[in-house]
Coordinates of C-alpha atoms in Angstrom, one line a residue:
X1 CA 21.4 78.8 22.3
X2 CA 22.1 77.9 18.7
X3 CA 19.9 75.0 17.6
X4 CA 22.7 73.5 15.1
X5 CA 25.0 70.8 16.3
X6 CA 28.2 71.6 17.8
X7 CA 31.4 70.1 16.2
X8 CA 31.9 67.8 19.1
X9 CA 28.5 66.4 18.8
X10 CA 28.8 66.2 15.0
X11 CA 32.0 64.4 15.3
X12 CA 30.6 62.1 18.1
X13 CA 27.8 61.0 15.7
X14 CA 30.4 60.2 13.0
X15 CA 32.4 58.3 15.5
X16 CA 29.3 56.3 16.4
X17 CA 28.5 55.4 12.8
X18 CA 32.0 54.7 11.9
X19 CA 32.5 52.3 15.0
X20 CA 28.9 50.8 14.3
X21 CA 30.1 49.9 10.7
X22 CA 33.5 48.6 11.9
X23 CA 31.7 46.4 14.6
X24 CA 29.3 45.0 12.0
X25 CA 32.0 44.4 9.3
X26 CA 34.3 42.6 12.2
X27 CA 31.2 40.4 13.3
X28 CA 30.7 39.4 9.7
X29 CA 34.4 38.6 9.2
X30 CA 34.4 36.8 12.6
X31 CA 31.2 34.7 11.8
X32 CA 32.5 33.9 8.2
X33 CA 35.8 32.8 9.7
X34 CA 34.0 30.5 12.2
X35 CA 31.8 29.0 9.5
X36 CA 34.9 28.3 7.3
X37 CA 36.9 26.8 10.3
X38 CA 34.0 24.4 11.1
X39 CA 33.2 23.6 7.3
X40 CA 31.6 20.1 7.0
X41 CA 31.2 19.9 3.2
X42 CA 33.9 17.0 3.0
X43 CA 32.4 15.2 6.1
X44 CA 30.1 12.5 4.3
X45 CA 27.5 11.0 6.7
X46 CA 25.4 8.1 6.5
X47 CA 22.0 8.5 7.9
X48 CA 20.0 5.2 8.5
X49 CA 16.1 5.1 9.0
X50 CA 13.5 2.4 9.1
X51 CA 10.0 3.1 7.6
X52 CA 6.9 1.0 8.1
X53 CA 5.3 0.9 4.7
X54 CA 1.6 0.3 4.0
X55 CA 0.8 -2.8 1.8
X56 CA 4.6 -4.0 1.8
X57 CA 4.9 -7.7 0.9
X58 CA 6.5 -10.0 3.3
X59 CA 9.5 -10.9 0.9
X60 CA 10.1 -7.1 0.7
X61 CA 10.4 -6.8 4.6
X62 CA 14.0 -5.3 5.2
X63 CA 14.6 -4.1 1.6
X64 CA 17.1 -1.5 1.7
X65 CA 17.2 1.8 -0.6
X66 CA 20.4 3.9 -0.7
X67 CA 19.6 7.5 -1.7
X68 CA 22.2 10.0 -3.2
X69 CA 21.4 13.4 -4.3
X70 CA 22.4 17.0 -5.6
X71 CA 26.1 16.4 -6.6
X72 CA 26.5 19.7 -8.3
X73 CA 29.7 18.9 -9.9
X74 CA 32.1 21.8 -10.4
X75 CA 33.2 24.4 -9.7
X76 CA 32.8 24.1 -5.9
X77 CA 32.1 20.4 -5.7
X78 CA 35.0 18.1 -7.0
X79 CA 35.2 14.4 -8.1
X80 CA 36.8 13.3 -5.0
X81 CA 33.7 13.4 -2.7
X82 CA 31.7 11.8 -5.5
X83 CA 34.0 8.9 -5.8
X84 CA 34.0 8.6 -2.0
X85 CA 30.2 8.7 -1.8
X86 CA 30.1 5.9 -4.5
X87 CA 32.3 3.7 -2.4
X88 CA 30.4 4.4 0.8
X89 CA 27.1 3.5 -0.9
X90 CA 28.5 0.3 -2.4
X91 CA 29.6 -0.7 1.1
X92 CA 26.3 -0.6 2.3
X93 CA 25.3 -3.3 0.0
X94 CA 21.9 -2.0 -0.8
X95 CA 19.0 -3.6 -2.7
X96 CA 18.4 -0.4 -4.9
X97 CA 20.1 2.9 -5.3
X98 CA 18.4 5.9 -6.4
X99 CA 19.8 9.4 -7.4
X100 CA 17.4 12.3 -6.9
X101 CA 18.8 15.0 -9.1
X102 CA 21.0 18.1 -9.7
X103 CA 24.0 16.6 -11.1
X104 CA 25.6 19.8 -12.2
X105 CA 25.4 23.3 -11.3
X106 CA 26.4 25.7 -14.1
X107 CA 28.7 23.5 -16.2
X108 CA 26.5 21.0 -18.0
X109 CA 29.5 19.4 -19.5
X110 CA 30.4 18.2 -15.9
X111 CA 28.1 15.2 -16.5
X112 CA 30.6 13.7 -18.6
X113 CA 32.9 13.5 -15.6
X114 CA 30.1 12.7 -13.3
X115 CA 28.4 10.0 -15.3
X116 CA 31.5 7.5 -15.1
X117 CA 31.8 8.0 -11.4
X118 CA 28.2 7.2 -10.7
X119 CA 28.3 4.2 -13.2
X120 CA 30.6 2.5 -10.5
X121 CA 27.3 2.4 -8.2
X122 CA 26.0 -1.2 -7.6
X123 CA 22.9 -2.6 -6.2
X124 CA 21.1 -5.8 -6.5
X125 CA 18.1 -4.3 -8.3
X126 CA 19.9 -1.6 -10.0
X127 CA 20.5 2.1 -9.9
X128 CA 17.9 4.9 -11.1
X129 CA 18.0 8.5 -11.4
X130 CA 15.7 11.6 -12.2
X131 CA 16.2 15.1 -13.3
X132 CA 16.4 18.0 -10.8
X133 CA 15.9 21.6 -11.7
X134 CA 19.5 22.2 -12.8
X135 CA 19.4 19.5 -15.4
X136 CA 16.5 21.6 -17.0
X137 CA 18.3 25.0 -16.5
X138 CA 21.3 23.8 -18.2
X139 CA 20.7 21.5 -21.1
X140 CA 18.6 18.2 -20.6
X141 CA 19.5 16.7 -23.7
X142 CA 23.3 16.8 -22.7
X143 CA 22.4 15.3 -19.2
X144 CA 20.6 12.5 -21.1
X145 CA 23.6 12.0 -23.4
X146 CA 25.7 11.8 -20.1
X147 CA 23.5 9.2 -18.6
X148 CA 23.2 7.1 -21.8
X149 CA 27.1 6.5 -21.4
X150 CA 26.1 4.4 -18.3
X151 CA 23.9 1.8 -17.1
X152 CA 21.8 3.9 -15.1
X153 CA 18.2 4.9 -16.4
X154 CA 17.2 8.4 -16.2
X155 CA 13.7 8.2 -15.4
X156 CA 11.5 11.0 -16.9
X157 CA 7.8 10.2 -16.1
X158 CA 8.5 6.5 -16.1
X159 CA 8.0 3.5 -13.5
X160 CA 9.8 0.1 -13.2
X161 CA 8.4 -2.8 -11.0
X162 CA 10.9 -3.9 -8.4
X163 CA 10.3 -7.5 -7.2
X164 CA 11.7 -9.7 -4.6
X165 CA 10.3 -13.1 -4.1
X166 CA 6.4 -12.7 -4.5
X167 CA 6.3 -9.1 -3.4
X168 CA 6.8 -5.8 -5.5
X169 CA 6.7 -2.1 -5.5
X170 CA 6.6 0.3 -8.2
X171 CA 9.5 2.8 -8.4
X172 CA 8.4 5.9 -10.3
X173 CA 10.6 8.7 -11.3
X174 CA 9.1 12.0 -12.4
X175 CA 10.5 14.8 -14.6
X176 CA 11.6 17.9 -12.3
X177 CA 8.7 19.5 -10.7
X178 CA 10.0 23.3 -10.8
X179 CA 11.0 23.6 -14.4
X180 CA 10.2 20.3 -16.1
X181 CA 7.0 18.5 -16.9
X182 CA 6.1 16.0 -14.3
X183 CA 3.2 13.7 -15.4
X184 CA 2.3 11.1 -12.8
X185 CA -0.5 9.7 -14.8
X186 CA 1.8 9.1 -17.8
X187 CA 4.4 7.4 -15.4
X188 CA 2.1 4.9 -13.7
X189 CA -0.3 4.3 -16.6
X190 CA 0.9 0.6 -17.2
X191 CA 1.5 0.0 -13.3
X192 CA -0.8 -2.3 -11.1
X193 CA -2.8 -0.4 -9.0
X194 CA -2.7 -2.7 -6.0
X195 CA 1.1 -2.3 -4.9
X196 CA 2.8 0.6 -3.2
X197 CA 4.4 3.2 -5.2
X198 CA 7.9 4.8 -4.0
X199 CA 8.2 8.2 -5.9
X200 CA 11.3 9.8 -6.9
X201 CA 10.7 13.7 -7.0
X202 CA 13.2 16.2 -6.7
X203 CA 11.5 19.0 -4.8
X204 CA 10.1 18.0 -1.5
X205 CA 7.7 20.7 -1.0
X206 CA 5.5 18.9 -3.9
X207 CA 4.7 16.2 -1.3
X208 CA 1.6 18.2 -0.4
X209 CA 0.3 17.3 -3.8
X210 CA 1.6 13.7 -4.3
X211 CA 0.6 12.7 -1.0
X212 CA -3.1 12.8 -2.0
X213 CA -2.5 9.9 -4.1
X214 CA -3.1 6.8 -1.7
X215 CA -0.9 4.5 -4.0
X216 CA 2.3 6.5 -2.9
X217 CA 3.7 5.4 0.2
X218 CA 7.1 7.3 0.0
X219 CA 8.5 10.1 -1.7
X220 CA 12.5 10.5 -2.0
X221 CA 13.5 14.1 -2.7
X222 CA 16.5 16.3 -2.4
X223 CA 16.9 20.0 -3.7
X224 CA 17.1 21.8 -0.3
X225 CA 20.8 20.9 0.6
X226 CA 19.3 21.1 4.1
X227 CA 20.2 24.8 3.7
X228 CA 23.9 24.0 3.8
X229 CA 24.1 26.3 6.8
X230 CA 21.9 25.7 9.8
X231 CA 21.9 27.5 13.3
X232 CA 20.6 26.0 16.4
X233 CA 16.8 26.6 17.1
X234 CA 16.8 28.7 13.9
X235 CA 17.4 26.2 11.2
X236 CA 18.4 27.2 7.8
X237 CA 18.2 31.1 7.0
X238 CA 18.2 30.5 3.2
X239 CA 16.2 27.8 1.3
X240 CA 15.3 27.3 -2.2
X241 CA 11.8 27.6 -3.8
X242 CA 10.0 24.3 -3.1
X243 CA 12.4 23.3 -0.7
X244 CA 11.3 25.6 2.5
X245 CA 8.4 23.5 4.1
X246 CA 10.2 20.1 4.2
X247 CA 13.9 21.1 4.1
X248 CA 15.6 18.2 5.7
X249 CA 15.1 14.7 7.0
X250 CA 11.8 12.6 7.5
X251 CA 8.3 13.7 7.5
X252 CA 4.9 12.2 7.2
X253 CA 2.6 14.2 4.8
X254 CA -1.0 12.8 5.1
X255 CA -0.4 9.1 4.9
X256 CA 2.8 9.4 3.0
X257 CA 6.3 9.4 4.1
X258 CA 8.7 12.0 2.7
X259 CA 12.4 11.9 3.3
X260 CA 14.6 14.9 2.0
X261 CA 18.3 14.2 1.5
X262 CA 20.8 16.8 2.2
X263 CA 22.5 16.1 -0.9
X264 CA 26.5 15.7 -1.6
X265 CA 27.6 19.0 -3.2
X266 CA 27.4 22.8 -2.5
X267 CA 26.2 25.7 -4.3
X268 CA 26.4 29.5 -4.1
X269 CA 28.5 29.1 -0.6
X270 CA 31.2 26.6 -0.6
X271 CA 30.5 25.5 2.9
X272 CA 28.2 23.3 5.1
X273 CA 27.6 23.9 8.9
X274 CA 25.4 21.6 11.0
X275 CA 24.5 20.3 7.6
X276 CA 27.1 17.7 6.3
X277 CA 26.5 16.0 3.1
X278 CA 24.4 13.0 3.3
X279 CA 23.9 9.3 2.1
X280 CA 20.9 7.9 3.2
X281 CA 20.0 4.2 3.8
X282 CA 16.3 3.5 4.1
X283 CA 15.1 0.1 5.3
X284 CA 11.4 -0.7 4.3
X285 CA 9.5 -2.7 6.8
X286 CA 5.9 -4.2 7.0
X287 CA 3.3 -2.2 9.1

């Protein structure tokens, strides 16, 4: 018998591969349609956690910090969700508000639309911001110019003392850990050594490094967006560098707490699934 395939066999193989290709394409279309139908990118969520803090003074028991992160204004994220997040954050009546980076995506000039909206944030002890990697990747000088038009300090390796009654903690903001020049020693050089440090550092996975400093009791991070798309039992299939180990929520790294905020905006894919945008309210309590 001739060892070559018969026309019927050849046709059957071609049919198989054609139908396999169509099935794969159909599954992708169906999956994408399902994700878009169930998109959560406009469904702001308020997450509330309470953390026992080493060395927290009695007067700071119950101190509340609201964290916002990763706005990535334009072209996928629009001002509407920014303004809604500001309103919701203010309604929480926090003691302190912190912004943990990535205010723009590709369009650095978006900072001049974003900054006036963020300037409406209000907290008893003020609002403080740090850089993310996108500030460095676009133009950090333009970002600084945008924040200079607000009352919000952009902390680049700096610290401030937050005091309530007879108690205090140090709020330290570092430059971006991926593409900037973070310098903890410079940031805390004039700070007392005997009170806790709350660290603002954009990339969560750097917690492995900063948790080695016993003065730091809490790191607040963003960067990962929680992956934006998360599947049950699988998690996020795509996560960024320095946002893969501690990609969402609360962790204890050595003796330090770490909280990774899912962010407000979106990048690359204009959708969120099982991962809505987040405003975080963190209540500090005594141990």
